[in-house]
């Protein structure tokens, strides 16, 4: 049976973070995020105070939120090509892989 509340870490503008649970269907109500914190209290935070809401598997995943780079480089979907035209002008574009 799936859980009706999802684990989140809320990063605030003042670099503080709050762990808790939200209902994915309706966690924003009247401009406030409603969060059930780990102590069991319902906390309503103004959206202007929030930098990000991260859905996590475990609350210990907070160090992964600080990673700013990708772990791998995605494969290119197109290759660059340079075409010479009869008018002696060069045109640059992209060609899809074959």
PDB file of C-alpha atoms in Angstrom:
ATOM      1  CA  UNK A   1       0.000   0.000   0.000  1.00  0.00           C
ATOM      2  CA  UNK A   2       1.615   3.317  -1.023  1.00  0.00           C
ATOM      3  CA  UNK A   3       2.153   6.023   1.538  1.00  0.00           C
ATOM      4  CA  UNK A   4      -0.087   9.077   1.287  1.00  0.00           C
ATOM      5  CA  UNK A   5       2.614  11.343   2.722  1.00  0.00           C
ATOM      6  CA  UNK A   6       6.024  11.712   1.071  1.00  0.00           C
ATOM      7  CA  UNK A   7       9.325  12.467   2.767  1.00  0.00           C
ATOM      8  CA  UNK A   8      10.738  15.907   1.954  1.00  0.00           C
ATOM      9  CA  UNK A   9      13.555  18.189   2.970  1.00  0.00           C
ATOM     10  CA  UNK A  10      12.603  21.861   2.757  1.00  0.00           C
ATOM     11  CA  UNK A  11      15.521  24.231   2.209  1.00  0.00           C
ATOM     12  CA  UNK A  12      14.738  27.730   3.464  1.00  0.00           C
ATOM     13  CA  UNK A  13      16.190  31.035   2.235  1.00  0.00           C
ATOM     14  CA  UNK A  14      18.186  31.447   5.444  1.00  0.00           C
ATOM     15  CA  UNK A  15      20.013  28.148   4.654  1.00  0.00           C
ATOM     16  CA  UNK A  16      18.114  26.302   7.360  1.00  0.00           C
ATOM     17  CA  UNK A  17      16.444  23.025   6.412  1.00  0.00           C
ATOM     18  CA  UNK A  18      13.397  21.215   7.796  1.00  0.00           C
ATOM     19  CA  UNK A  19      12.651  17.512   7.329  1.00  0.00           C
ATOM     20  CA  UNK A  20       9.125  16.184   7.298  1.00  0.00           C
ATOM     21  CA  UNK A  21       6.220  14.766   5.362  1.00  0.00           C
ATOM     22  CA  UNK A  22       3.833  16.360   2.861  1.00  0.00           C
ATOM     23  CA  UNK A  23       0.761  15.206   1.002  1.00  0.00           C
ATOM     24  CA  UNK A  24       1.798  15.337  -2.688  1.00  0.00           C
ATOM     25  CA  UNK A  25      -1.702  16.191  -3.866  1.00  0.00           C
ATOM     26  CA  UNK A  26      -2.159  19.331  -1.777  1.00  0.00           C
ATOM     27  CA  UNK A  27       0.860  20.460   0.213  1.00  0.00           C
ATOM     28  CA  UNK A  28       0.448  24.150  -0.745  1.00  0.00           C
ATOM     29  CA  UNK A  29      -2.566  25.886   0.778  1.00  0.00           C
ATOM     30  CA  UNK A  30      -3.195  29.657   0.613  1.00  0.00           C
ATOM     31  CA  UNK A  31       0.427  30.487  -0.213  1.00  0.00           C
ATOM     32  CA  UNK A  32       1.840  28.317   2.561  1.00  0.00           C
ATOM     33  CA  UNK A  33       3.498  24.914   2.518  1.00  0.00           C
ATOM     34  CA  UNK A  34       1.928  22.541   5.030  1.00  0.00           C
ATOM     35  CA  UNK A  35       4.494  20.146   6.461  1.00  0.00           C
ATOM     36  CA  UNK A  36       4.254  17.477   9.143  1.00  0.00           C
ATOM     37  CA  UNK A  37       7.689  17.672  10.771  1.00  0.00           C
ATOM     38  CA  UNK A  38       9.486  14.691  12.288  1.00  0.00           C
ATOM     39  CA  UNK A  39       8.282  15.670  15.783  1.00  0.00           C
ATOM     40  CA  UNK A  40       4.661  15.261  14.628  1.00  0.00           C
ATOM     41  CA  UNK A  41       3.713  18.947  14.501  1.00  0.00           C
ATOM     42  CA  UNK A  42       2.037  20.584  11.499  1.00  0.00           C
ATOM     43  CA  UNK A  43       4.125  23.521  10.308  1.00  0.00           C
ATOM     44  CA  UNK A  44       2.887  26.106   7.773  1.00  0.00           C
ATOM     45  CA  UNK A  45       5.725  27.939   6.009  1.00  0.00           C
ATOM     46  CA  UNK A  46       5.294  30.929   3.734  1.00  0.00           C
ATOM     47  CA  UNK A  47       6.400  30.128   0.167  1.00  0.00           C
ATOM     48  CA  UNK A  48       8.545  33.293   0.069  1.00  0.00           C
ATOM     49  CA  UNK A  49      10.728  31.788   2.832  1.00  0.00           C
ATOM     50  CA  UNK A  50      11.368  28.561   0.879  1.00  0.00           C
ATOM     51  CA  UNK A  51      14.254  28.045  -1.527  1.00  0.00           C
ATOM     52  CA  UNK A  52      13.387  24.468  -2.512  1.00  0.00           C
ATOM     53  CA  UNK A  53      11.368  21.370  -1.642  1.00  0.00           C
ATOM     54  CA  UNK A  54      13.211  18.099  -2.256  1.00  0.00           C
ATOM     55  CA  UNK A  55      11.401  14.769  -2.292  1.00  0.00           C
ATOM     56  CA  UNK A  56      13.823  12.218  -0.805  1.00  0.00           C
ATOM     57  CA  UNK A  57      13.914   8.522   0.007  1.00  0.00           C
ATOM     58  CA  UNK A  58      15.599   9.029   3.369  1.00  0.00           C
ATOM     59  CA  UNK A  59      16.115  12.118   5.503  1.00  0.00           C
ATOM     60  CA  UNK A  60      19.886  11.492   5.519  1.00  0.00           C
ATOM     61  CA  UNK A  61      20.055  12.469   1.800  1.00  0.00           C
ATOM     62  CA  UNK A  62      20.665  16.150   2.613  1.00  0.00           C
ATOM     63  CA  UNK A  63      24.291  16.014   1.398  1.00  0.00           C
ATOM     64  CA  UNK A  64      23.098  15.081  -2.090  1.00  0.00           C
ATOM     65  CA  UNK A  65      21.146  18.366  -2.235  1.00  0.00           C
ATOM     66  CA  UNK A  66      24.395  20.349  -2.230  1.00  0.00           C
ATOM     67  CA  UNK A  67      25.776  18.614  -5.353  1.00  0.00           C
ATOM     68  CA  UNK A  68      25.678  21.132  -8.212  1.00  0.00           C
ATOM     69  CA  UNK A  69      27.227  19.054 -11.013  1.00  0.00           C
ATOM     70  CA  UNK A  70      25.992  16.094 -13.023  1.00  0.00           C
ATOM     71  CA  UNK A  71      27.586  12.722 -12.367  1.00  0.00           C
ATOM     72  CA  UNK A  72      27.802  11.992 -16.101  1.00  0.00           C
ATOM     73  CA  UNK A  73      27.617  13.872 -19.367  1.00  0.00           C
ATOM     74  CA  UNK A  74      24.511  13.135 -21.462  1.00  0.00           C
ATOM     75  CA  UNK A  75      25.021  11.810 -24.989  1.00  0.00           C
ATOM     76  CA  UNK A  76      24.592  14.436 -27.712  1.00  0.00           C
ATOM     77  CA  UNK A  77      21.351  14.241 -29.653  1.00  0.00           C
ATOM     78  CA  UNK A  78      22.772  16.116 -32.626  1.00  0.00           C
ATOM     79  CA  UNK A  79      26.178  16.664 -34.200  1.00  0.00           C
ATOM     80  CA  UNK A  80      27.491  20.018 -35.336  1.00  0.00           C
ATOM     81  CA  UNK A  81      28.139  20.445 -39.050  1.00  0.00           C
ATOM     82  CA  UNK A  82      29.637  23.199 -41.163  1.00  0.00           C
ATOM     83  CA  UNK A  83      28.320  23.451 -44.729  1.00  0.00           C
ATOM     84  CA  UNK A  84      29.949  25.411 -47.519  1.00  0.00           C
ATOM     85  CA  UNK A  85      27.477  26.954 -49.963  1.00  0.00           C
ATOM     86  CA  UNK A  86      27.906  27.902 -53.622  1.00  0.00           C
ATOM     87  CA  UNK A  87      27.682  31.569 -52.663  1.00  0.00           C
ATOM     88  CA  UNK A  88      30.996  31.159 -50.748  1.00  0.00           C
ATOM     89  CA  UNK A  89      29.218  31.645 -47.433  1.00  0.00           C
ATOM     90  CA  UNK A  90      29.493  29.216 -44.587  1.00  0.00           C
ATOM     91  CA  UNK A  91      26.488  27.958 -42.664  1.00  0.00           C
ATOM     92  CA  UNK A  92      26.576  26.200 -39.326  1.00  0.00           C
ATOM     93  CA  UNK A  93      23.874  23.961 -37.932  1.00  0.00           C
ATOM     94  CA  UNK A  94      23.203  20.604 -36.364  1.00  0.00           C
ATOM     95  CA  UNK A  95      22.492  17.254 -37.919  1.00  0.00           C
ATOM     96  CA  UNK A  96      20.657  14.407 -36.146  1.00  0.00           C
ATOM     97  CA  UNK A  97      22.667  11.192 -35.662  1.00  0.00           C
ATOM     98  CA  UNK A  98      22.030   8.420 -38.155  1.00  0.00           C
TER      99      UNK A  98
END
